[in-house]
């Protein structure tokens, strides 16, 4: 994967591939969008390190600035694609509410998640949307659930944007700093991916925790 993305590094195609994967992963959660973001950031980190290792200091400095701009562009691209995918799923579920509601109603787990999401958004506690962005398939449940429950755009969009930015920043940071410290070997990428899955497991655990009854 690193070799494939390495050939696209420095071209607009890397952003296209990453964006398409992130948008579609709300409908097909098994797509490795997070792994792609990490791999793209890792190859960027490797390219930046190589630029500083060769050539004159002035040239390396100029190239380093462009390299950091590319990493920042990757972050914005990943965050924007995340929000776009969320909103597409939200709109589709909102328009086809009955069909999606019946499909989600067949699963007790999805029904509970949808109910919890609605309560959280009503209280202004949409942090569950941020947690769900890291949890496996959590993004799909939250985006479709918000549409089925007819939550307003004003309730859902700000939290979706915060979730997308947090997830993108975390994923890009893992790949970039992993590439800087450990190089572009498979070991560095594997450790970064493991950290991403660890965050997902922690988010899933927090979302499964039962709510405490409100004190009277």
mmCIF file of C-alpha atoms in Angstrom:
data_model
loop_
_atom_site.group_PDB
_atom_site.id
_atom_site.type_symbol
_atom_site.label_atom_id
_atom_site.label_comp_id
_atom_site.label_asym_id
_atom_site.label_seq_id
_atom_site.Cartn_x
_atom_site.Cartn_y
_atom_site.Cartn_z
ATOM 1 C CA UNK A 1 0.000 0.000 0.000
ATOM 2 C CA UNK A 2 2.835 2.379 0.825
ATOM 3 C CA UNK A 3 4.392 1.740 -2.577
ATOM 4 C CA UNK A 4 1.076 2.405 -4.354
ATOM 5 C CA UNK A 5 0.448 5.640 -2.462
ATOM 6 C CA UNK A 6 4.090 6.603 -2.849
ATOM 7 C CA UNK A 7 3.643 6.635 -6.615
ATOM 8 C CA UNK A 8 0.691 9.006 -6.177
ATOM 9 C CA UNK A 9 2.399 11.200 -3.578
ATOM 10 C CA UNK A 10 2.781 14.761 -4.752
ATOM 11 C CA UNK A 11 -0.105 14.447 -7.219
ATOM 12 C CA UNK A 12 -3.779 15.369 -6.771
ATOM 13 C CA UNK A 13 -4.717 11.712 -7.209
ATOM 14 C CA UNK A 14 -3.706 10.834 -3.667
ATOM 15 C CA UNK A 15 -6.377 13.233 -2.385
ATOM 16 C CA UNK A 16 -8.954 11.778 -4.783
ATOM 17 C CA UNK A 17 -8.273 8.208 -3.653
ATOM 18 C CA UNK A 18 -8.345 9.116 0.037
ATOM 19 C CA UNK A 19 -11.495 11.249 -0.312
ATOM 20 C CA UNK A 20 -13.451 8.614 -2.235
ATOM 21 C CA UNK A 21 -12.546 5.970 0.332
ATOM 22 C CA UNK A 22 -13.654 8.175 3.241
ATOM 23 C CA UNK A 23 -16.945 9.193 1.611
ATOM 24 C CA UNK A 24 -17.855 5.623 0.691
ATOM 25 C CA UNK A 25 -16.823 4.122 4.001
ATOM 26 C CA UNK A 26 -19.982 5.469 5.661
ATOM 27 C CA UNK A 27 -21.908 3.011 3.446
ATOM 28 C CA UNK A 28 -19.279 0.248 3.374
ATOM 29 C CA UNK A 29 -17.574 0.438 6.796
ATOM 30 C CA UNK A 30 -15.045 -2.265 5.878
ATOM 31 C CA UNK A 31 -13.224 0.119 3.518
ATOM 32 C CA UNK A 32 -9.764 0.950 4.967
ATOM 33 C CA UNK A 33 -10.133 4.725 4.836
ATOM 34 C CA UNK A 34 -8.257 5.277 8.088
ATOM 35 C CA UNK A 35 -5.418 3.047 6.920
ATOM 36 C CA UNK A 36 -5.229 4.976 3.645
ATOM 37 C CA UNK A 37 -5.010 8.300 5.485
ATOM 38 C CA UNK A 38 -2.233 6.958 7.705
ATOM 39 C CA UNK A 39 -0.352 5.490 4.741
ATOM 40 C CA UNK A 40 -0.625 8.755 2.777
ATOM 41 C CA UNK A 41 0.644 10.758 5.755
ATOM 42 C CA UNK A 42 3.463 8.260 6.295
ATOM 43 C CA UNK A 43 4.675 8.519 2.714
ATOM 44 C CA UNK A 44 4.528 12.317 2.982
ATOM 45 C CA UNK A 45 6.633 12.172 6.140
ATOM 46 C CA UNK A 46 9.156 9.943 4.378
ATOM 47 C CA UNK A 47 9.356 12.301 1.410
ATOM 48 C CA UNK A 48 9.932 15.248 3.701
ATOM 49 C CA UNK A 49 12.689 13.459 5.616
ATOM 50 C CA UNK A 50 14.415 12.500 2.364
ATOM 51 C CA UNK A 51 14.280 16.085 1.151
ATOM 52 C CA UNK A 52 16.091 17.268 4.270
ATOM 53 C CA UNK A 53 18.639 14.497 4.060
ATOM 54 C CA UNK A 54 19.882 15.538 0.616
ATOM 55 C CA UNK A 55 20.590 18.835 -1.099
ATOM 56 C CA UNK A 56 21.319 22.255 0.284
ATOM 57 C CA UNK A 57 19.681 23.636 3.396
ATOM 58 C CA UNK A 58 17.819 26.342 1.472
ATOM 59 C CA UNK A 59 16.343 23.899 -1.031
ATOM 60 C CA UNK A 60 15.418 21.454 1.707
ATOM 61 C CA UNK A 61 13.689 24.249 3.646
ATOM 62 C CA UNK A 62 11.590 25.271 0.634
ATOM 63 C CA UNK A 63 10.687 21.670 -0.090
ATOM 64 C CA UNK A 64 9.879 21.104 3.585
ATOM 65 C CA UNK A 65 7.397 23.976 3.542
ATOM 66 C CA UNK A 66 5.631 22.535 0.523
ATOM 67 C CA UNK A 67 5.676 19.108 2.159
ATOM 68 C CA UNK A 68 3.997 20.415 5.329
ATOM 69 C CA UNK A 69 1.407 22.185 3.176
ATOM 70 C CA UNK A 70 0.662 18.842 1.550
ATOM 71 C CA UNK A 71 0.174 17.207 4.948
ATOM 72 C CA UNK A 72 -2.178 20.021 5.990
ATOM 73 C CA UNK A 73 -4.064 19.633 2.699
ATOM 74 C CA UNK A 74 -4.417 15.911 3.418
ATOM 75 C CA UNK A 75 -5.874 16.719 6.841
ATOM 76 C CA UNK A 76 -8.425 19.151 5.385
ATOM 77 C CA UNK A 77 -9.239 16.738 2.575
ATOM 78 C CA UNK A 78 -9.859 13.861 5.005
ATOM 79 C CA UNK A 79 -11.974 16.009 7.333
ATOM 80 C CA UNK A 80 -14.033 17.448 4.470
ATOM 81 C CA UNK A 81 -14.641 14.040 2.913
ATOM 82 C CA UNK A 82 -15.727 12.704 6.304
ATOM 83 C CA UNK A 83 -18.338 15.434 6.711
ATOM 84 C CA UNK A 84 -19.496 15.028 3.109
ATOM 85 C CA UNK A 85 -20.034 11.297 3.580
ATOM 86 C CA UNK A 86 -21.885 11.894 6.843
ATOM 87 C CA UNK A 87 -24.233 14.403 5.257
ATOM 88 C CA UNK A 88 -24.941 12.230 2.205
ATOM 89 C CA UNK A 89 -25.900 9.314 4.480
ATOM 90 C CA UNK A 90 -27.919 11.658 6.703
ATOM 91 C CA UNK A 91 -29.867 13.075 3.741
ATOM 92 C CA UNK A 92 -30.571 9.645 2.250
ATOM 93 C CA UNK A 93 -31.788 8.294 5.575
ATOM 94 C CA UNK A 94 -33.905 11.400 6.197
ATOM 95 C CA UNK A 95 -35.658 11.055 2.826
ATOM 96 C CA UNK A 96 -36.120 7.292 3.067
ATOM 97 C CA UNK A 97 -36.798 7.319 6.778
ATOM 98 C CA UNK A 98 -39.367 4.516 6.948
ATOM 99 C CA UNK A 99 -37.245 2.058 4.982
ATOM 100 C CA UNK A 100 -34.094 2.821 6.966
ATOM 101 C CA UNK A 101 -36.065 2.795 10.216
ATOM 102 C CA UNK A 102 -37.367 -0.713 9.517
ATOM 103 C CA UNK A 103 -33.880 -1.912 8.611
ATOM 104 C CA UNK A 104 -32.375 -0.470 11.790
ATOM 105 C CA UNK A 105 -35.312 -1.690 13.873
ATOM 106 C CA UNK A 106 -34.345 -5.306 13.178
ATOM 107 C CA UNK A 107 -31.268 -4.832 15.338
ATOM 108 C CA UNK A 108 -31.678 -4.146 19.046
ATOM 109 C CA UNK A 109 -28.149 -2.753 19.133
ATOM 110 C CA UNK A 110 -28.772 -0.277 16.311
ATOM 111 C CA UNK A 111 -32.099 0.762 17.821
ATOM 112 C CA UNK A 112 -30.455 1.466 21.173
ATOM 113 C CA UNK A 113 -27.680 3.450 19.478
ATOM 114 C CA UNK A 114 -30.227 5.489 17.533
ATOM 115 C CA UNK A 115 -32.218 6.255 20.691
ATOM 116 C CA UNK A 116 -29.091 7.266 22.569
ATOM 117 C CA UNK A 117 -27.990 9.498 19.707
ATOM 118 C CA UNK A 118 -31.326 11.294 19.629
ATOM 119 C CA UNK A 119 -31.233 11.920 23.370
ATOM 120 C CA UNK A 120 -27.639 13.165 23.198
ATOM 121 C CA UNK A 121 -28.346 15.588 20.359
ATOM 122 C CA UNK A 122 -31.445 16.891 22.119
ATOM 123 C CA UNK A 123 -29.353 17.670 25.203
ATOM 124 C CA UNK A 124 -26.676 19.315 23.087
ATOM 125 C CA UNK A 125 -24.304 16.497 24.050
ATOM 126 C CA UNK A 126 -23.363 15.414 20.553
ATOM 127 C CA UNK A 127 -19.947 14.226 21.732
ATOM 128 C CA UNK A 128 -21.353 10.775 20.955
ATOM 129 C CA UNK A 129 -21.044 11.739 17.269
ATOM 130 C CA UNK A 130 -17.327 12.370 17.790
ATOM 131 C CA UNK A 131 -16.837 9.059 19.609
ATOM 132 C CA UNK A 132 -18.763 7.202 16.909
ATOM 133 C CA UNK A 133 -16.395 8.527 14.231
ATOM 134 C CA UNK A 134 -13.618 6.454 15.780
ATOM 135 C CA UNK A 135 -15.681 3.355 16.617
ATOM 136 C CA UNK A 136 -16.003 0.576 14.008
ATOM 137 C CA UNK A 137 -19.167 1.222 11.939
ATOM 138 C CA UNK A 138 -20.166 3.877 14.481
ATOM 139 C CA UNK A 139 -20.122 6.609 11.872
ATOM 140 C CA UNK A 140 -22.668 4.718 9.750
ATOM 141 C CA UNK A 141 -25.031 4.155 12.681
ATOM 142 C CA UNK A 142 -24.848 7.781 13.786
ATOM 143 C CA UNK A 143 -25.260 9.363 10.335
ATOM 144 C CA UNK A 144 -28.120 7.097 9.269
ATOM 145 C CA UNK A 145 -29.688 7.267 12.727
ATOM 146 C CA UNK A 146 -29.675 11.060 12.736
ATOM 147 C CA UNK A 147 -31.444 11.065 9.366
ATOM 148 C CA UNK A 148 -34.024 8.452 10.352
ATOM 149 C CA UNK A 149 -34.777 10.329 13.573
ATOM 150 C CA UNK A 150 -35.159 13.572 11.565
ATOM 151 C CA UNK A 151 -32.619 15.442 13.632
ATOM 152 C CA UNK A 152 -32.054 18.913 12.210
ATOM 153 C CA UNK A 153 -28.960 19.885 10.246
ATOM 154 C CA UNK A 154 -28.199 22.451 12.941
ATOM 155 C CA UNK A 155 -28.091 19.663 15.526
ATOM 156 C CA UNK A 156 -26.013 17.207 13.491
ATOM 157 C CA UNK A 157 -23.670 19.137 11.181
ATOM 158 C CA UNK A 158 -21.493 20.934 13.794
ATOM 159 C CA UNK A 159 -20.809 17.680 15.600
ATOM 160 C CA UNK A 160 -20.127 15.887 12.312
ATOM 161 C CA UNK A 161 -17.599 18.590 11.408
ATOM 162 C CA UNK A 162 -15.915 18.309 14.817
ATOM 163 C CA UNK A 163 -15.854 14.509 14.527
ATOM 164 C CA UNK A 164 -14.367 14.612 11.028
ATOM 165 C CA UNK A 165 -11.685 17.108 12.038
ATOM 166 C CA UNK A 166 -10.750 15.149 15.194
ATOM 167 C CA UNK A 167 -10.570 11.842 13.316
ATOM 168 C CA UNK A 168 -8.581 13.324 10.428
ATOM 169 C CA UNK A 169 -6.148 15.123 12.743
ATOM 170 C CA UNK A 170 -5.567 11.949 14.754
ATOM 171 C CA UNK A 171 -5.097 9.735 11.685
ATOM 172 C CA UNK A 172 -2.806 12.164 9.844
ATOM 173 C CA UNK A 173 -0.757 12.747 13.005
ATOM 174 C CA UNK A 174 -0.292 9.019 13.509
ATOM 175 C CA UNK A 175 0.957 8.547 9.963
ATOM 176 C CA UNK A 176 3.096 11.680 9.871
ATOM 177 C CA UNK A 177 4.869 11.314 13.200
ATOM 178 C CA UNK A 178 5.110 7.558 12.779
ATOM 179 C CA UNK A 179 6.857 8.155 9.455
ATOM 180 C CA UNK A 180 9.129 10.792 10.981
ATOM 181 C CA UNK A 181 10.169 8.677 13.957
ATOM 182 C CA UNK A 182 10.045 5.138 12.562
ATOM 183 C CA UNK A 183 10.480 5.715 8.834
ATOM 184 C CA UNK A 184 8.228 4.474 6.058
ATOM 185 C CA UNK A 185 8.714 0.795 6.856
ATOM 186 C CA UNK A 186 5.754 -1.499 7.430
ATOM 187 C CA UNK A 187 6.581 -1.516 11.149
ATOM 188 C CA UNK A 188 5.863 2.194 11.539
ATOM 189 C CA UNK A 189 2.648 1.930 9.542
ATOM 190 C CA UNK A 190 1.530 -1.133 11.513
ATOM 191 C CA UNK A 191 2.069 0.652 14.843
ATOM 192 C CA UNK A 192 0.153 3.701 13.607
ATOM 193 C CA UNK A 193 -2.732 1.523 12.430
ATOM 194 C CA UNK A 194 -2.707 -0.298 15.791
ATOM 195 C CA UNK A 195 -3.023 3.069 17.553
ATOM 196 C CA UNK A 196 -5.971 3.934 15.300
ATOM 197 C CA UNK A 197 -7.713 0.665 16.156
ATOM 198 C CA UNK A 198 -6.967 1.217 19.846
ATOM 199 C CA UNK A 199 -8.743 4.566 19.685
ATOM 200 C CA UNK A 200 -11.666 2.856 17.943
ATOM 201 C CA UNK A 201 -11.894 0.188 20.637
ATOM 202 C CA UNK A 202 -11.829 2.840 23.371
ATOM 203 C CA UNK A 203 -14.558 4.833 21.611
ATOM 204 C CA UNK A 204 -16.715 1.710 21.189
ATOM 205 C CA UNK A 205 -16.294 0.917 24.900
ATOM 206 C CA UNK A 206 -17.343 4.427 25.934
ATOM 207 C CA UNK A 207 -20.390 4.301 23.647
ATOM 208 C CA UNK A 208 -21.505 0.957 25.117
ATOM 209 C CA UNK A 209 -21.344 2.195 28.683
ATOM 210 C CA UNK A 210 -24.839 2.540 30.169
ATOM 211 C CA UNK A 211 -25.990 6.057 30.887
ATOM 212 C CA UNK A 212 -26.222 7.092 34.512
ATOM 213 C CA UNK A 213 -29.660 8.161 35.637
ATOM 214 C CA UNK A 214 -29.970 11.866 36.124
ATOM 215 C CA UNK A 215 -29.844 13.042 39.724
ATOM 216 C CA UNK A 216 -33.039 14.570 41.086
#
